[in-house]
Coordinates of C-alpha atoms and ligand atoms in Angstrom, one line a residue:
X1 CA 77.8 -44.7 56.8
X2 CA 81.4 -44.0 57.9
X3 CA 83.8 -44.8 55.1
X4 CA 87.0 -46.6 56.1
X5 CA 90.2 -44.9 55.0
X6 CA 93.2 -47.0 54.4
X7 CA 96.6 -45.4 53.7
X8 CA 99.5 -47.3 52.3
X9 CA 103.0 -46.5 51.0
X10 CA 104.7 -48.1 48.1
X11 CA 108.0 -47.5 46.2
X12 CA 107.8 -45.6 42.8
X13 CA 108.6 -48.9 41.1
X14 CA 105.2 -50.4 42.1
X15 CA 102.8 -51.0 39.2
X16 CA 100.5 -48.5 37.6
X17 CA 97.0 -47.8 38.8
X18 CA 93.5 -47.0 37.4
X19 CA 93.5 -43.7 39.3
X20 CA 96.6 -41.7 39.8
X21 CA 97.2 -38.3 41.4
X22 CA 100.3 -36.2 40.6
X23 CA 101.3 -32.7 41.5
X24 CA 102.5 -29.9 39.1
X25 CA 104.0 -26.7 40.3
X26 CA 102.9 -23.3 39.0
X27 CA 103.4 -22.9 35.3
X28 CA 105.6 -26.0 35.1
X29 CA 105.1 -29.4 33.6
X30 CA 105.2 -32.3 36.1
X31 CA 108.7 -33.2 37.3
X32 CA 110.5 -36.1 39.0
X33 CA 108.5 -39.3 39.3
X34 CA 105.4 -37.4 38.0
X35 CA 107.1 -36.6 34.7
X36 CA 107.1 -40.2 33.5
X37 CA 103.5 -40.6 34.4
X38 CA 102.6 -37.5 32.5
X39 CA 104.6 -38.6 29.5
X40 CA 102.7 -41.9 29.4
X41 CA 99.5 -40.1 28.7
X42 CA 100.9 -39.0 25.3
X43 CA 99.3 -35.6 25.9
X44 CA 101.1 -32.4 25.2
X45 CA 101.6 -30.4 28.5
X46 CA 101.2 -26.8 27.3
X47 CA 98.1 -27.5 25.2
X48 CA 96.4 -29.7 27.8
X49 CA 97.0 -27.2 30.7
X50 CA 95.9 -24.3 28.6
X51 CA 92.7 -26.2 27.5
X52 CA 91.9 -26.9 31.2
X53 CA 92.9 -23.4 32.3
X54 CA 95.3 -25.2 34.7
X55 CA 98.2 -23.2 35.9
X56 CA 99.3 -25.3 38.8
X57 CA 98.0 -23.0 41.4
X58 CA 97.0 -24.5 44.8
X59 CA 93.5 -25.7 44.6
X60 CA 93.5 -26.1 40.8
X61 CA 93.0 -29.6 39.3
X62 CA 93.1 -31.1 35.9
X63 CA 91.1 -34.3 35.6
X64 CA 92.0 -36.5 32.7
X65 CA 90.1 -39.7 31.7
X66 CA 92.2 -41.9 29.5
X67 CA 90.9 -44.0 26.6
X68 CA 90.8 -47.2 28.7
X69 CA 88.9 -45.4 31.6
X70 CA 92.1 -44.8 33.5
X71 CA 92.1 -41.5 35.4
X72 CA 94.9 -39.0 36.0
X73 CA 94.3 -36.1 38.4
X74 CA 96.9 -33.4 38.3
X75 CA 96.8 -31.1 41.3
X76 CA 98.4 -27.7 41.5
X77 CA 101.1 -27.3 44.2
X78 CA 101.7 -23.6 43.6
X79 CA 105.1 -21.9 43.5
X80 CA 107.9 -24.4 44.3
X81 CA 109.2 -23.6 47.8
X82 CA 111.5 -25.7 49.9
X83 CA 110.7 -24.1 53.2
X84 CA 106.9 -24.3 53.3
X85 CA 105.8 -24.6 56.9
X86 CA 104.9 -28.1 58.0
X87 CA 101.2 -27.1 58.5
X88 CA 101.1 -26.2 54.8
X89 CA 101.5 -29.9 54.2
X90 CA 98.7 -30.7 56.5
X91 CA 96.4 -28.4 54.6
X92 CA 97.6 -29.9 51.3
X93 CA 96.6 -33.3 52.6
X94 CA 93.2 -32.0 53.6
X95 CA 92.7 -30.5 50.1
X96 CA 93.9 -33.7 48.5
X97 CA 91.4 -35.8 50.4
X98 CA 88.6 -33.5 49.3
X99 CA 89.7 -33.8 45.6
X100 CA 89.9 -37.6 45.8
X101 CA 86.6 -38.0 47.7
X102 CA 84.8 -35.8 45.0
X103 CA 85.6 -38.5 42.4
X104 CA 83.8 -41.1 44.5
X105 CA 86.8 -43.5 43.8
X106 CA 87.5 -46.3 46.2
X107 CA 91.2 -46.5 45.3
X108 CA 93.8 -43.9 44.4
X109 CA 97.6 -43.7 44.0
X110 CA 99.3 -40.5 44.8
X111 CA 102.8 -39.9 43.5
X112 CA 104.9 -37.7 45.7
X113 CA 108.0 -35.9 44.5
X114 CA 111.0 -36.7 46.7
X115 CA 112.6 -33.3 45.9
X116 CA 110.2 -31.5 48.3
X117 CA 108.3 -34.2 50.2
X118 CA 110.4 -35.2 53.1
X119 CA 109.1 -38.1 55.3
X120 CA 108.0 -35.5 57.9
X121 CA 106.1 -33.5 55.3
X122 CA 104.4 -36.7 54.1
X123 CA 103.5 -37.4 57.7
X124 CA 101.7 -34.1 57.8
X125 CA 100.1 -34.7 54.4
X126 CA 98.7 -38.0 55.8
X127 CA 97.5 -36.2 58.9
X128 CA 95.7 -33.8 56.7
X129 CA 94.1 -36.7 54.7
X130 CA 92.8 -38.3 57.9
X131 CA 91.6 -35.1 59.6
X132 CA 89.7 -34.1 56.5
X133 CA 88.2 -37.5 56.0
X134 CA 86.7 -37.5 59.5
X135 CA 82.9 -37.4 59.7
X136 CA 80.7 -37.8 62.7
X137 CA 77.8 -39.7 61.1
X138 CA 77.1 -42.6 63.4
X139 CA 73.6 -41.4 64.0
X140 CA 72.7 -41.0 60.3
X141 CA 71.0 -43.9 58.6
X142 CA 72.8 -45.2 55.5
X143 CA 71.7 -43.8 52.1
X144 CA 72.2 -45.2 48.6
X145 CA 74.1 -42.1 47.6
X146 CA 76.7 -42.7 50.3
X147 CA 80.4 -42.8 49.2
X148 CA 82.0 -46.3 48.7
X149 CA 82.5 -48.2 52.0
X150 CA 86.2 -47.8 51.8
X151 CA 88.8 -45.7 50.3
X152 CA 92.4 -46.9 49.9
X153 CA 95.1 -44.3 49.1
X154 CA 98.5 -45.5 48.2
X155 CA 101.3 -43.0 48.4
X156 CA 104.2 -43.7 46.1
X157 CA 107.4 -42.4 47.8
X158 CA 111.1 -43.0 47.5
X159 CA 111.7 -44.4 51.0
X160 CA 108.5 -46.2 52.2
X161 CA 110.1 -47.3 55.5
X162 CA 111.1 -43.8 56.6
X163 CA 107.7 -42.5 55.5
X164 CA 105.8 -45.2 57.4
X165 CA 107.6 -44.1 60.6
X166 CA 106.8 -40.5 60.1
X167 CA 103.1 -41.3 59.4
X168 CA 102.8 -43.4 62.5
X169 CA 104.5 -40.7 64.7
X170 CA 102.2 -37.9 63.5
X171 CA 99.3 -40.4 63.3
X172 CA 99.3 -40.7 67.1
X173 CA 98.5 -37.1 67.4
X174 CA 95.8 -37.4 64.8
X175 CA 94.3 -40.3 66.8
X176 CA 94.1 -37.9 69.8
X177 CA 92.5 -35.1 67.8
X178 CA 89.9 -37.5 66.4
X179 CA 89.1 -38.9 69.8
X180 CA 88.5 -35.3 71.0
X181 CA 86.2 -34.7 68.1
X182 CA 84.2 -37.8 68.8
X183 CA 83.8 -36.8 72.4
X184 CA 82.7 -33.3 71.7
X185 CA 80.3 -34.3 68.9
X186 CA 78.6 -37.0 71.0
X187 CA 75.3 -35.9 72.4
X188 CA 74.9 -35.5 76.2
X189 CA 72.3 -38.2 76.4
X190 CA 74.9 -40.7 75.3
X191 CA 77.9 -39.1 77.0
X192 CA 77.3 -38.2 80.6
X193 CA 80.0 -37.9 83.3
X194 CA 80.0 -41.7 83.9
X195 CA 80.2 -42.6 80.2
X196 CA 82.9 -40.0 79.6
X197 CA 85.0 -41.5 82.4
X198 CA 84.4 -44.9 80.8
X199 CA 85.9 -43.6 77.6
X200 CA 88.9 -42.2 79.4
X201 CA 89.4 -45.6 81.2
X202 CA 90.0 -47.2 77.8
X203 CA 93.4 -45.4 77.7
X204 CA 94.6 -48.0 80.2
X205 CA 95.2 -50.4 77.2
X206 CA 97.9 -47.9 76.1
X207 CA 99.7 -47.9 79.4
X208 CA 98.0 -44.8 80.8
X209 CA 97.2 -45.2 84.6
X210 CA 93.6 -44.1 84.9
X211 CA 91.9 -43.4 88.3
X212 CA 88.2 -42.5 88.5
X213 CA 87.1 -40.5 91.6
X214 CA 83.4 -40.8 92.5
X215 CA 81.4 -38.3 94.5
X216 CA 82.2 -39.9 97.9
X217 CA 85.9 -39.5 97.3
X218 CA 85.4 -36.0 96.0
X219 CA 83.4 -35.1 99.1
X220 CA 86.3 -36.4 101.3
X221 CA 88.8 -34.3 99.4
X222 CA 86.6 -31.3 100.1
X223 CA 85.7 -30.5 96.5
X224 CA 82.6 -28.5 97.4
X225 CA 83.1 -26.2 94.4
X226 CA 83.1 -28.9 91.7
X227 CA 80.4 -30.9 93.5
X228 CA 77.9 -28.0 93.8
X229 CA 77.7 -27.8 90.0
X230 CA 76.6 -31.5 89.7
X231 CA 74.1 -31.4 92.5
X232 CA 71.1 -30.5 90.3
X233 CA 71.7 -33.4 87.9
X234 CA 70.6 -37.0 88.3
X235 CA 73.9 -38.0 86.9
X236 CA 76.8 -38.0 89.4
X237 CA 80.1 -36.2 89.0
X238 CA 83.4 -37.9 88.1
X239 CA 87.0 -36.7 88.3
X240 CA 89.4 -38.7 86.1
X241 CA 93.1 -38.7 86.7
X242 CA 95.2 -40.0 83.8
X243 CA 98.9 -40.5 84.2
X244 CA 101.4 -41.2 81.5
X245 CA 104.9 -41.9 82.8
X246 CA 107.2 -42.0 79.7
X247 CA 109.9 -39.8 81.2
X248 CA 112.6 -39.8 83.8
X249 CA 111.0 -41.4 86.9
X250 CA 111.9 -38.5 89.2
X251 CA 110.9 -35.7 86.8
X252 CA 107.9 -33.6 87.9
X253 CA 105.0 -34.1 85.5
X254 CA 103.4 -31.6 83.2
X255 CA 99.7 -31.3 84.2
X256 CA 96.8 -30.7 81.9
X257 CA 93.4 -30.0 83.4
X258 CA 90.1 -29.9 81.4
X259 CA 86.6 -28.5 82.0
X260 CA 84.2 -31.4 81.3
X261 CA 80.6 -30.0 81.6
X262 CA 78.8 -32.7 79.6
X263 CA 75.9 -30.4 79.2
X264 CA 75.5 -26.8 80.4
X265 CA 71.9 -25.6 80.8
X266 CA 73.1 -22.8 82.9
X267 CA 71.4 -24.3 85.9
X268 CA 68.9 -22.1 87.8
X269 CA 70.4 -19.1 85.9
X270 CA 69.1 -21.0 82.9
X271 CA 70.3 -20.2 79.4
X272 CA 68.0 -19.1 76.6
X273 CA 66.8 -21.9 74.3
X274 CA 68.4 -20.6 71.1
X275 CA 71.6 -22.5 70.5
X276 CA 71.5 -24.3 73.8
X277 CA 72.1 -27.6 72.0
X278 CA 75.7 -26.5 71.5
X279 CA 76.2 -26.9 75.2
X280 CA 76.8 -30.6 74.7
X281 CA 80.2 -29.4 73.7
X282 CA 81.0 -27.8 77.0
X283 CA 83.3 -30.6 77.8
X284 CA 85.7 -29.6 75.0
X285 CA 88.5 -28.9 77.4
X286 CA 88.2 -32.4 79.0
X287 CA 88.0 -33.9 75.5
X288 CA 91.3 -32.2 74.5
X289 CA 93.1 -33.4 77.6
X290 CA 91.8 -37.0 77.0
X291 CA 92.9 -36.8 73.3
X292 CA 96.3 -35.5 74.3
X293 CA 96.8 -38.4 76.7
X294 CA 95.9 -40.8 74.0
X295 CA 98.4 -39.1 71.6
X296 CA 101.2 -39.1 74.1
X297 CA 100.7 -42.7 75.1
X298 CA 100.3 -43.9 71.5
X299 CA 103.6 -42.4 70.5
X300 CA 105.2 -43.4 73.8
X301 CA 106.3 -39.8 74.4
X302 CA 109.4 -39.6 76.7
X303 CA 107.8 -37.3 79.2
X304 CA 105.7 -37.5 82.4
X305 CA 102.2 -36.1 82.1
X306 CA 99.1 -36.1 84.2
X307 CA 95.7 -35.3 82.8
X308 CA 92.8 -34.4 85.2
X309 CA 89.3 -33.8 84.0
X310 CA 86.3 -32.6 86.0
X311 CA 83.1 -34.2 84.6
X312 CA 79.7 -32.8 85.7
X313 CA 76.3 -31.9 84.2
X314 CA 74.9 -28.5 85.0
X315 CA 71.1 -28.9 85.4
X316 CA 68.3 -27.0 87.1
X317 CA 66.2 -29.0 89.5
X318 CA 64.9 -29.1 93.1
X319 CA 68.3 -30.0 94.3
X320 CA 70.2 -27.5 92.1
X321 CA 72.7 -24.9 93.2
X322 CA 71.1 -21.4 93.7
X323 CA 72.4 -17.9 93.1
X324 CA 73.5 -16.6 96.5
X325 CA 74.6 -20.0 97.7
X326 CA 78.1 -20.1 99.3
X327 CA 80.3 -23.1 98.8
X328 CA 83.7 -24.0 100.0
X329 CA 86.4 -25.2 97.6
X330 CA 89.1 -27.8 98.4
X331 CA 91.6 -25.0 98.8
X332 CA 89.5 -23.6 101.7
X333 CA 88.4 -20.5 99.7
X334 CA 84.7 -19.7 100.0
X335 CA 82.8 -18.8 96.9
X336 CA 79.6 -16.9 96.6
X337 CA 77.6 -18.2 93.6
X338 CA 76.2 -15.2 91.8
X339 CA 75.3 -17.0 88.6
X340 CA 74.9 -20.8 88.3
X341 CA 75.9 -20.5 84.6
X342 CA 79.4 -19.5 85.6
X343 CA 79.9 -23.2 86.5
X344 CA 83.1 -24.0 84.6
X345 CA 85.3 -22.0 86.9
X346 CA 83.7 -23.8 89.9
X347 CA 84.6 -27.1 88.4
X348 CA 88.2 -26.0 87.6
X349 CA 88.8 -24.4 91.0
X350 CA 88.9 -27.8 92.6
X351 CA 90.4 -29.7 89.6
X352 CA 93.3 -27.2 89.5
X353 CA 93.9 -27.1 93.3
X354 CA 93.8 -30.9 93.5
X355 CA 96.2 -31.3 90.6
X356 CA 98.9 -28.9 92.0
X357 CA 98.5 -30.2 95.5
X358 CA 98.8 -33.9 94.6
X359 CA 101.3 -33.8 91.7
X360 CA 103.5 -30.7 92.4
X361 CA 103.7 -30.4 88.6
X362 CA 106.4 -28.5 86.6
X363 CA 103.6 -26.6 85.0
X364 CA 99.8 -26.7 84.7
X365 CA 97.7 -25.9 81.7
X366 CA 93.9 -25.9 81.7
X367 CA 91.6 -25.9 78.8
X368 CA 88.0 -24.8 79.1
X369 CA 85.0 -23.6 77.0
X370 CA 84.8 -21.0 79.8
X371 CA 83.2 -17.8 78.5
X372 CA 81.0 -16.5 75.7
X373 CA 83.0 -13.3 76.1
X374 CA 86.1 -14.8 74.6
X375 CA 84.0 -15.3 71.4
X376 CA 83.1 -11.7 71.4
X377 CA 86.8 -10.8 71.8
X378 CA 88.5 -13.3 69.5
X379 CA 85.8 -15.0 67.4
X380 CA 86.7 -18.5 66.2
X381 CA 90.3 -17.7 65.0
X382 CA 92.2 -17.7 68.2
X383 CA 91.7 -19.2 71.7
X384 CA 92.3 -16.9 74.6
X385 CA 95.6 -17.5 76.5
X386 CA 96.0 -16.3 80.1
X387 CA 99.1 -17.1 82.0
X388 CA 101.2 -16.2 85.1
X389 CA 104.4 -17.1 83.3
X390 CA 105.9 -15.4 80.2
X391 CA 108.1 -18.3 79.2
X392 CA 105.2 -20.7 79.2
X393 CA 103.0 -18.2 77.3
X394 CA 105.6 -17.7 74.7
X395 CA 106.0 -21.4 74.2
X396 CA 102.3 -21.9 73.9
X397 CA 102.0 -19.1 71.3
X398 CA 104.8 -20.7 69.2
X399 CA 103.2 -24.2 69.4
X400 CA 99.9 -22.7 68.4
X401 CA 101.3 -21.2 65.3
X402 CA 103.1 -24.4 64.3
X403 CA 100.1 -26.6 64.9
X404 CA 97.8 -24.1 63.3
X405 CA 95.7 -23.9 66.5
X406 CA 96.3 -20.3 67.3
X407 CA 96.3 -18.5 70.6
X408 CA 96.1 -14.8 71.6
X409 CA 97.4 -13.7 74.9
X410 CA 95.0 -11.7 77.2
X411 CA 95.9 -9.9 80.4
X412 CA 95.7 -10.8 84.0
X413 CA 96.4 -8.2 86.8
X414 CA 95.7 -7.2 90.4
X415 CA 93.2 -4.6 89.2
X416 CA 91.1 -7.3 87.5
X417 CA 91.6 -9.7 90.4
X418 CA 90.0 -7.1 92.8
X419 CA 86.8 -7.4 90.8
X420 CA 86.1 -10.9 91.9
X421 CA 85.8 -10.0 95.6
X422 CA 82.5 -10.9 97.2
X423 CA 80.3 -9.1 99.8
X424 CA 79.7 -12.4 101.7
X425 CA 82.5 -14.8 100.8
X426 CA 86.1 -14.7 99.8
X427 CA 85.3 -14.5 96.1
X428 CA 82.3 -14.5 93.8
X429 CA 81.9 -16.6 90.6
X430 CA 80.5 -13.9 88.4
X431 CA 81.1 -10.2 88.0
X432 CA 79.3 -8.8 85.1
X433 CA 80.0 -8.1 81.4
X434 CA 83.1 -6.0 81.3
X435 CA 86.3 -8.1 80.8
X436 CA 84.2 -11.3 81.3
X437 CA 86.9 -13.6 80.1
X438 CA 89.6 -12.0 82.2
X439 CA 87.7 -12.1 85.4
X440 CA 87.1 -15.8 84.8
X441 CA 90.8 -16.2 84.4
X442 CA 91.4 -14.3 87.6
X443 CA 89.1 -16.6 89.4
X444 CA 91.0 -19.7 88.1
X445 CA 94.3 -18.1 89.2
X446 CA 93.1 -18.1 92.8
X447 CA 93.5 -21.9 92.6
X448 CA 96.9 -22.4 91.0
X449 CA 99.1 -21.6 94.0
X450 CA 102.0 -20.0 92.0
X451 CA 102.6 -23.0 89.8
X452 CA 103.6 -21.9 86.2
X453 CA 100.1 -22.0 84.7
X454 CA 98.2 -21.2 81.6
X455 CA 94.5 -21.1 81.0
X456 CA 93.2 -21.6 77.4
X457 CA 89.6 -20.3 76.9
X458 CA 88.5 -22.4 74.0
X459 CA 84.8 -21.4 73.9
X460 CA 85.3 -20.1 70.4
X461 CA 87.5 -22.8 69.0
X462 CA 86.2 -26.1 70.5
X463 CA 83.1 -26.3 68.3
X464 CA 81.2 -24.4 65.7
X465 CA 84.2 -22.7 64.1
X466 CA 84.2 -22.3 60.2
X467 CA 85.4 -25.3 58.2
X468 CA 89.0 -25.5 57.2
X469 CA 91.1 -27.7 54.9
X470 CA 91.6 -30.2 57.7
X471 CA 88.2 -30.0 59.4
X472 CA 84.6 -30.1 58.3
X473 CA 83.3 -31.4 61.6
X474 CA 81.4 -29.3 64.1
X475 CA 84.1 -30.2 66.6
X476 CA 87.7 -29.7 65.3
X477 CA 89.4 -31.4 68.3
X478 CA 91.1 -28.1 69.2
X479 CA 94.0 -28.3 71.6
X480 CA 95.4 -31.8 71.0
X481 CA 97.7 -30.9 68.2
X482 CA 98.7 -27.6 69.9
X483 CA 99.6 -29.3 73.2
X484 CA 101.3 -32.3 71.6
X485 CA 103.4 -29.8 69.7
X486 CA 104.2 -28.0 72.9
X487 CA 105.3 -31.2 74.6
X488 CA 107.4 -32.3 71.5
X489 CA 109.2 -29.0 71.1
X490 CA 109.9 -28.1 74.7
X491 CA 109.4 -30.8 77.3
X492 CA 110.5 -34.2 76.1
X493 CA 113.4 -35.9 78.0
Ligands
LIG1 N1 79.9 -22.8 78.8 C1 79.7 -21.5 78.9 C2 80.5 -20.6 78.0 C3 80.3 -20.8 76.5 C4 79.4 -20.0 75.8 C5 81.0 -21.8 75.8 C6 79.3 -20.2 74.4 C7 80.9 -21.9 74.5 C8 80.0 -21.1 73.8 C9 79.9 -21.0 80.3 O1 79.7 -21.9 81.3 C10 79.1 -19.9 80.6 O2 77.9 -20.0 80.6 N2 79.7 -18.7 80.8 C11 78.9 -17.5 81.1 C12 79.6 -16.8 82.3 C13 78.8 -15.7 82.8 C14 77.5 -16.2 83.5 C15 79.6 -15.0 83.9 C16 78.9 -16.7 79.8 O3 79.9 -16.7 79.1 O4 77.9 -16.0 79.6
LIG2 MN1 77.7 -21.9 81.9
LIG3 ZN1 79.8 -23.9 80.7

């Protein structure tokens, strides 16, 4: 059963609680508002911390049950430092949630020290609480040992109104990340192209303009590359166009494009059975774009943005695409299909061309669980970044560091581009193992028409990455926080 998490703020003057959490820095008794709470226990600091082997290091905790059953949890905050990066606060929030959850409490009061915890820092802390609290358990039957149905965390702060604003602002981005997680975690029998498009259509309530293109319209546009992937599936393709107009009406939009393969069997070039269930997550790029649109609209970001997602299912059947088939993309480029499992680039070819052709965007960024090869190169720590524009690449790298969704730049060049030439058509969709992620990037670049563009290969980061302080779900919602950060820091009017 999903536990409901309520987060509230209150001034320090609010009454005392049965369960209180305070922080103590390394080798230091609690200070500020926490000092009075500690003093009320009547315990002697040096003796108690020594008895609990508590030195105030991050991750350390001292759990004190008072005579009346009241509970005081002292958490280590490490060496005091005024210039901790913001994402250290997100991690601290994640760790705090885990500590509180382990007590099975249904209510806790956390006292924050105004000396270091700015409203923005507390916004991050709350983001961390919510991100760590997330579970995808809607298909698990309730069990008696489940945690209490709700958990209310009250943050005692010096300026609740300012903190509430910071929590709401950062919370919009969290909402987007959690939507992306839900979409990626959802099994493909529940979330097909039509159902995914339906979830995107719900953004209309936030003021996002949502258009859903059906196969007939895609056919008319000439999207032979995207459509050929869907042709083996009983479930029809969809392209969803989401527009948020929060900026100057004449400003060219930023464009985000997502690979949305709701399930990738590989098609006729079928994948081996081991781990194939993970391919329900092959729509992680589309999920990130949808989550980003939710975040931007929720926080009413002053910027014009368009999100385009290509939704298909890659199945083998009597009507499926074959190796050797030649298809024509919307751009006019002909593509020889060497491997039907290299389907993501076929979807993106038309989604990218359509996006630049219709919207003339200021820049275009696509996200895709595109290649197994990027996992060989970078594991689950960094997503691959490919770009035709150094300024854009630099900004993305910086945003990734700040959001703790890290990127690593990979090369593109004419020598790699040459590899995708085909014997029978203009280009081929698969080349072979060497530089597999780069040749996929070169393929995409054929469809961006010189717009400043970046491709994020998120095959290693969209699902199945190790747990972190802020994520214990299979799907971390990678990309939403990163792109929201990029927009905030560089592109808002
Ligand atoms: N969706 C896969 C890539 C993938 C693999 C994502 C593992 C996440 C985890 C993609 O469609 C694919 O199958 N790529 C092939 C390309 C090859 C046939 C050129 C791959 O990586 O093997
Ligand atoms: Mn594939
Ligand atoms: Zn795929």
